[in-house]
CSV table of C-alpha atoms in Angstrom, one decimal:
chain,number,residue,atom,x,y,z
J,1,MET,CA,16.0,69.7,4.9
J,2,SER,CA,18.8,68.6,7.0
J,3,GLY,CA,17.6,71.0,9.7
J,4,SER,CA,14.4,69.3,10.3
J,5,LEU,CA,16.1,65.5,10.0
J,6,GLY,CA,18.8,66.9,12.5
J,7,ARG,CA,15.9,68.0,15.2
J,8,ALA,CA,13.9,65.0,14.9
J,9,ALA,CA,17.0,62.9,15.6
J,10,ALA,CA,17.6,65.0,18.3
J,11,ALA,CA,14.3,64.4,19.7
J,12,LEU,CA,14.8,60.7,19.4
J,13,LEU,CA,18.0,60.6,21.2
J,14,ARG,CA,16.8,63.0,24.1
J,15,TRP,CA,13.9,60.8,24.8
J,16,GLY,CA,16.4,57.7,24.5
J,17,ARG,CA,13.9,55.5,22.5
J,18,GLY,CA,16.2,54.9,19.7
J,19,ALA,CA,14.2,54.5,16.0
J,20,GLY,CA,10.8,53.4,17.6
J,21,GLY,CA,9.3,56.4,17.2
J,22,GLY,CA,9.7,57.1,13.7
J,23,LEU,CA,9.9,60.5,12.2
J,24,ARG,CA,6.9,62.2,12.8
J,25,GLY,CA,5.3,64.0,10.3
J,26,GLN,CA,7.7,62.8,7.1
J,27,GLY,CA,7.8,60.4,4.8
J,28,VAL,CA,4.6,58.1,3.7
J,29,ARG,CA,1.3,58.9,5.4
J,30,ALA,CA,-0.5,55.8,6.6
J,31,ALA,CA,-3.2,54.9,4.2
J,32,SER,CA,-6.4,53.0,5.2
J,33,SER,CA,-4.9,49.7,4.0
J,34,GLY,CA,-6.2,47.6,6.9
J,35,GLY,CA,-2.7,48.0,8.7
J,36,SER,CA,-2.5,49.0,12.6
J,37,GLY,CA,-3.5,52.6,11.7
J,38,SER,CA,-6.2,52.2,9.5
J,39,SER,CA,-9.5,53.9,10.1
J,40,GLU,CA,-11.0,50.5,10.2
J,41,ARG,CA,-9.1,49.6,13.2
J,42,LEU,CA,-9.2,52.6,15.0
J,43,ASP,CA,-12.8,53.0,14.8
J,44,ALA,CA,-13.1,49.5,16.6
J,45,LEU,CA,-10.6,50.6,19.0
J,46,VAL,CA,-12.1,53.8,20.4
J,47,LYS,CA,-15.7,52.1,20.5
J,48,LYS,CA,-13.9,49.1,22.4
J,49,ASP,CA,-13.9,50.6,25.8
J,50,ARG,CA,-15.5,54.2,27.2
J,51,VAL,CA,-12.3,55.4,28.0
J,52,VAL,CA,-9.6,55.4,25.4
J,53,VAL,CA,-6.5,57.4,25.2
J,54,PHE,CA,-3.5,57.4,22.8
J,55,LEU,CA,-0.2,58.0,24.8
J,56,LYS,CA,3.3,58.6,24.3
J,57,GLY,CA,4.6,55.8,26.6
J,58,THR,CA,2.2,54.2,29.0
J,59,PRO,CA,0.2,55.0,31.9
J,60,GLU,CA,2.9,53.7,34.2
J,61,GLN,CA,6.0,55.3,32.2
J,62,PRO,CA,4.3,58.4,30.2
J,63,GLN,CA,7.1,59.5,27.7
J,64,CYS,CA,6.0,63.0,27.5
J,65,GLY,CA,4.7,66.0,29.8
J,66,PHE,CA,1.4,66.3,27.9
J,67,SER,CA,0.9,62.4,27.9
J,68,ASN,CA,1.8,62.0,31.7
J,69,ALA,CA,-0.6,65.2,32.3
J,70,VAL,CA,-3.7,62.9,30.7
J,71,VAL,CA,-2.4,60.0,33.3
J,72,GLN,CA,-2.3,62.2,36.4
J,73,ILE,CA,-6.1,63.6,35.7
J,74,LEU,CA,-7.5,60.4,35.0
J,75,ARG,CA,-6.0,59.2,38.3
J,76,LEU,CA,-7.0,61.8,40.1
J,77,HIS,CA,-10.9,61.2,39.3
J,78,GLY,CA,-10.1,57.4,40.2
J,79,VAL,CA,-10.6,56.1,36.4
J,80,ARG,CA,-8.6,53.1,36.5
J,81,ASP,CA,-10.3,51.2,33.7
J,82,TYR,CA,-9.1,52.6,30.4
J,83,ALA,CA,-7.7,51.4,27.5
J,84,ALA,CA,-4.3,53.1,26.6
J,85,TYR,CA,-2.4,52.7,23.2
J,86,ASN,CA,1.5,53.9,23.0
J,87,VAL,CA,2.2,55.5,19.9
J,88,LEU,CA,5.6,55.3,20.5
J,89,ASP,CA,5.6,51.4,19.6
J,90,ASP,CA,3.6,52.1,16.3
J,91,PRO,CA,4.1,54.6,13.8
J,92,GLN,CA,1.3,53.6,11.7
J,93,LEU,CA,-0.8,54.2,14.9
J,94,ARG,CA,0.8,57.3,15.4
J,95,GLN,CA,0.2,58.8,12.0
J,96,GLY,CA,-3.2,56.9,11.7
J,97,ILE,CA,-4.5,58.2,14.8
J,98,LYS,CA,-3.7,61.7,13.7
J,99,ASP,CA,-5.6,61.3,10.6
J,100,TYR,CA,-8.6,59.6,12.2
J,101,SER,CA,-9.1,62.2,14.6
J,102,ASN,CA,-8.1,65.2,12.5
J,103,TRP,CA,-5.9,66.1,15.5
J,104,PRO,CA,-2.3,67.1,14.7
J,105,THR,CA,-0.8,65.7,18.3
J,106,ILE,CA,-0.9,63.2,21.0
J,107,PRO,CA,-2.2,62.5,23.3
J,108,GLN,CA,-5.7,62.1,22.2
J,109,VAL,CA,-8.6,61.5,24.4
J,110,TYR,CA,-12.0,59.4,23.6
J,111,LEU,CA,-15.2,59.2,25.6
J,112,ASN,CA,-17.8,56.7,24.7
J,113,GLY,CA,-16.2,56.4,21.0
J,114,GLU,CA,-16.0,60.3,20.8
J,115,PHE,CA,-13.0,62.3,20.4
J,116,VAL,CA,-12.9,64.7,23.4
J,117,GLY,CA,-9.5,66.5,22.8
J,118,GLY,CA,-5.9,66.7,23.7
J,119,CYS,CA,-4.4,67.4,27.1
J,120,ASP,CA,-5.4,71.5,27.1
J,121,ILE,CA,-8.8,70.6,26.7
J,122,LEU,CA,-8.8,67.6,29.5
J,123,LEU,CA,-7.1,70.0,31.9
J,124,GLN,CA,-9.8,72.6,31.5
J,125,MET,CA,-12.8,70.0,31.7
J,126,HIS,CA,-11.4,68.8,35.0
J,127,GLN,CA,-10.7,72.3,36.4
J,128,ASN,CA,-14.3,73.2,35.3
J,129,GLY,CA,-16.1,70.1,36.6
J,130,ASP,CA,-16.8,69.2,32.9
J,131,LEU,CA,-15.1,66.0,33.1
J,132,VAL,CA,-16.7,64.8,36.4
J,133,GLU,CA,-20.0,65.2,34.4
J,134,GLU,CA,-18.7,63.4,31.2
J,135,LEU,CA,-17.5,60.4,33.2
J,136,LYS,CA,-20.9,60.4,35.2
J,137,LYS,CA,-22.7,60.2,31.8
J,138,LEU,CA,-20.3,57.0,31.4
J,139,GLY,CA,-21.2,55.6,34.5
J,140,ILE,CA,-18.0,56.2,36.2
J,141,ARG,CA,-18.1,58.1,39.4
J,142,SER,CA,-15.3,60.3,40.0
J,143,ALA,CA,-13.1,60.1,43.1
J,144,LEU,CA,-13.3,63.5,43.1
J,145,LEU,CA,-16.9,63.1,44.3
J,146,GLY,CA,-15.8,61.7,47.4
J,147,GLU,CA,-18.4,60.7,50.2
J,148,LYS,CA,-20.1,64.0,49.7
J,149,LYS,CA,-23.3,62.4,50.5
J,150,ASP,CA,-25.4,64.6,53.4
J,151,GLN,CA,-23.1,67.5,53.8
J,152,ASP,CA,-25.2,70.2,52.0
J,153,SER,CA,-27.6,69.7,54.4
J,154,LYS,CA,-25.3,71.4,57.5
N,1,MET,CA,10.2,77.1,6.8
N,2,GLU,CA,10.2,80.1,8.6
N,3,LEU,CA,8.5,79.2,11.7
N,4,SER,CA,8.8,82.1,14.1
N,5,ALA,CA,6.2,83.2,17.3
N,6,GLU,CA,5.5,86.4,15.6
N,7,TYR,CA,4.6,84.8,12.1
N,8,LEU,CA,2.1,82.2,14.1
N,9,ARG,CA,0.7,85.4,16.2
N,10,GLU,CA,0.2,87.4,13.1
N,11,LYS,CA,-1.5,84.6,11.5
N,12,LEU,CA,-3.7,83.5,14.2
N,13,GLN,CA,-4.5,87.3,14.6
N,14,ARG,CA,-5.5,87.8,10.9
N,15,ASP,CA,-7.3,84.2,10.4
N,16,LEU,CA,-9.2,84.3,13.6
N,17,GLU,CA,-9.8,88.1,13.7
N,18,ALA,CA,-8.6,88.1,17.3
N,19,GLU,CA,-8.6,90.8,19.5
N,20,HIS,CA,-5.9,89.3,21.4
N,21,VAL,CA,-3.1,86.9,20.5
N,22,GLU,CA,0.1,85.7,22.7
N,23,VAL,CA,2.5,82.9,21.2
N,24,GLU,CA,5.1,81.6,23.2
N,25,ASP,CA,7.9,79.7,21.7
N,26,THR,CA,8.6,76.9,24.6
N,27,THR,CA,11.3,75.2,22.1
N,28,PRO,CA,14.0,75.7,24.7
N,29,SER,CA,12.1,73.6,27.5
N,30,ARG,CA,11.2,70.8,25.2
N,31,CYS,CA,13.3,69.0,22.7
N,32,ALA,CA,11.6,70.4,19.5
N,33,SER,CA,10.0,73.2,18.1
N,34,SER,CA,7.1,73.8,20.5
N,35,PHE,CA,4.6,76.7,21.1
N,36,ARG,CA,2.1,77.7,23.5
N,37,VAL,CA,-0.6,80.4,22.3
N,38,LEU,CA,-3.6,82.0,23.9
N,39,VAL,CA,-6.0,83.3,21.2
N,40,VAL,CA,-8.8,85.8,22.5
N,41,SER,CA,-11.6,85.9,19.5
N,42,ALA,CA,-15.4,86.6,19.1
N,43,LYS,CA,-15.4,83.7,16.8
N,44,PHE,CA,-15.1,81.5,19.9
N,45,GLU,CA,-18.5,82.4,21.3
N,46,GLY,CA,-20.9,79.8,21.5
N,47,LYS,CA,-18.5,77.2,20.7
N,48,PRO,CA,-17.2,74.1,22.9
N,49,LEU,CA,-13.8,74.0,23.4
N,50,LEU,CA,-13.1,71.1,20.9
N,51,GLN,CA,-14.4,73.3,18.1
N,52,ARG,CA,-12.5,76.0,19.3
N,53,HIS,CA,-9.2,74.1,19.1
N,54,ARG,CA,-10.1,73.2,15.3
N,55,LEU,CA,-10.5,76.5,14.7
N,56,VAL,CA,-7.2,77.1,15.3
N,57,ASN,CA,-5.5,73.8,14.3
N,58,THR,CA,-7.3,74.5,11.1
N,59,CYS,CA,-5.6,77.9,10.8
N,60,LEU,CA,-2.1,76.7,11.7
N,61,ALA,CA,-2.8,73.1,9.5
N,62,GLU,CA,0.6,74.0,7.4
N,63,GLU,CA,2.8,75.1,10.8
N,64,LEU,CA,1.5,72.2,12.9
N,65,LEU,CA,2.9,69.6,10.6
N,66,HIS,CA,6.4,71.2,11.5
N,67,ILE,CA,5.5,71.8,14.9
N,68,HIS,CA,6.2,69.0,17.6
N,69,ALA,CA,4.4,70.3,20.5
N,70,PHE,CA,1.6,72.7,20.9
N,71,GLU,CA,-0.6,74.2,23.7
N,72,GLN,CA,-3.6,76.2,23.1
N,73,LYS,CA,-5.9,78.2,25.2
N,74,THR,CA,-8.7,79.8,23.6
N,75,LEU,CA,-11.3,82.5,25.3
N,76,THR,CA,-13.8,84.7,24.0
N,77,PRO,CA,-13.4,88.6,24.7
N,78,GLU,CA,-15.5,87.9,27.7
N,79,GLN,CA,-13.6,85.2,29.0
N,80,TRP,CA,-10.3,87.2,28.7
N,81,THR,CA,-11.9,90.3,30.5
N,82,ARG,CA,-13.1,88.2,33.4
N,83,GLU,CA,-9.6,86.3,33.4
N,84,GLN,CA,-7.3,89.4,33.6
N,85,GLN,CA,-9.7,91.1,36.6
N,86,LYS,CA,-8.6,88.1,38.7
């Protein structure tokens, strides 16, 4: 077991975040006890805003390449109004959202209260145009649509 | 636990009846155990991305508890053929 403890500690040191992130995946799993990682609270969080993301870090300072990718994609589409929750600040949230979504990793993206996926999926949706469509359904016009009004008629 | 790229590759191939699997150990460029996988399987046909990824996650549920970072690409055999032609 000392091998995995050493690895987790090395990871924490590398990110320079001290003990804030906790030891991922080890120890007690957060039960639905009404804490910050409870399914009741998470259910409310993902439904409160149209676009909700769970990140390592913040949109201003992502602490992980995958979380950063999610932030950048949303920025590209001009989505400014979204709720971002930093799992590094809250170990209960970090484990709770993984249980709630039944998804093993962070970042996690929710659109209209529905789990969409992680960074891989968001990136593919961005590349194949699906993200523009999904945002449209939420009443958000992607910045990538630009001012394309009568150009088709040329 | 023995977490090698080869072990993951075999498990994915077996459980998802995959026609092609690539597993890359990306640990050196991250700070902890990380992998990037490509799975090509007919089982993905007709399934949206999220469902495909969940199939992979379920296959590697045990292993993912010990993996820090995980990237995946899931293609049907047809998509794979098209991609190789690019």
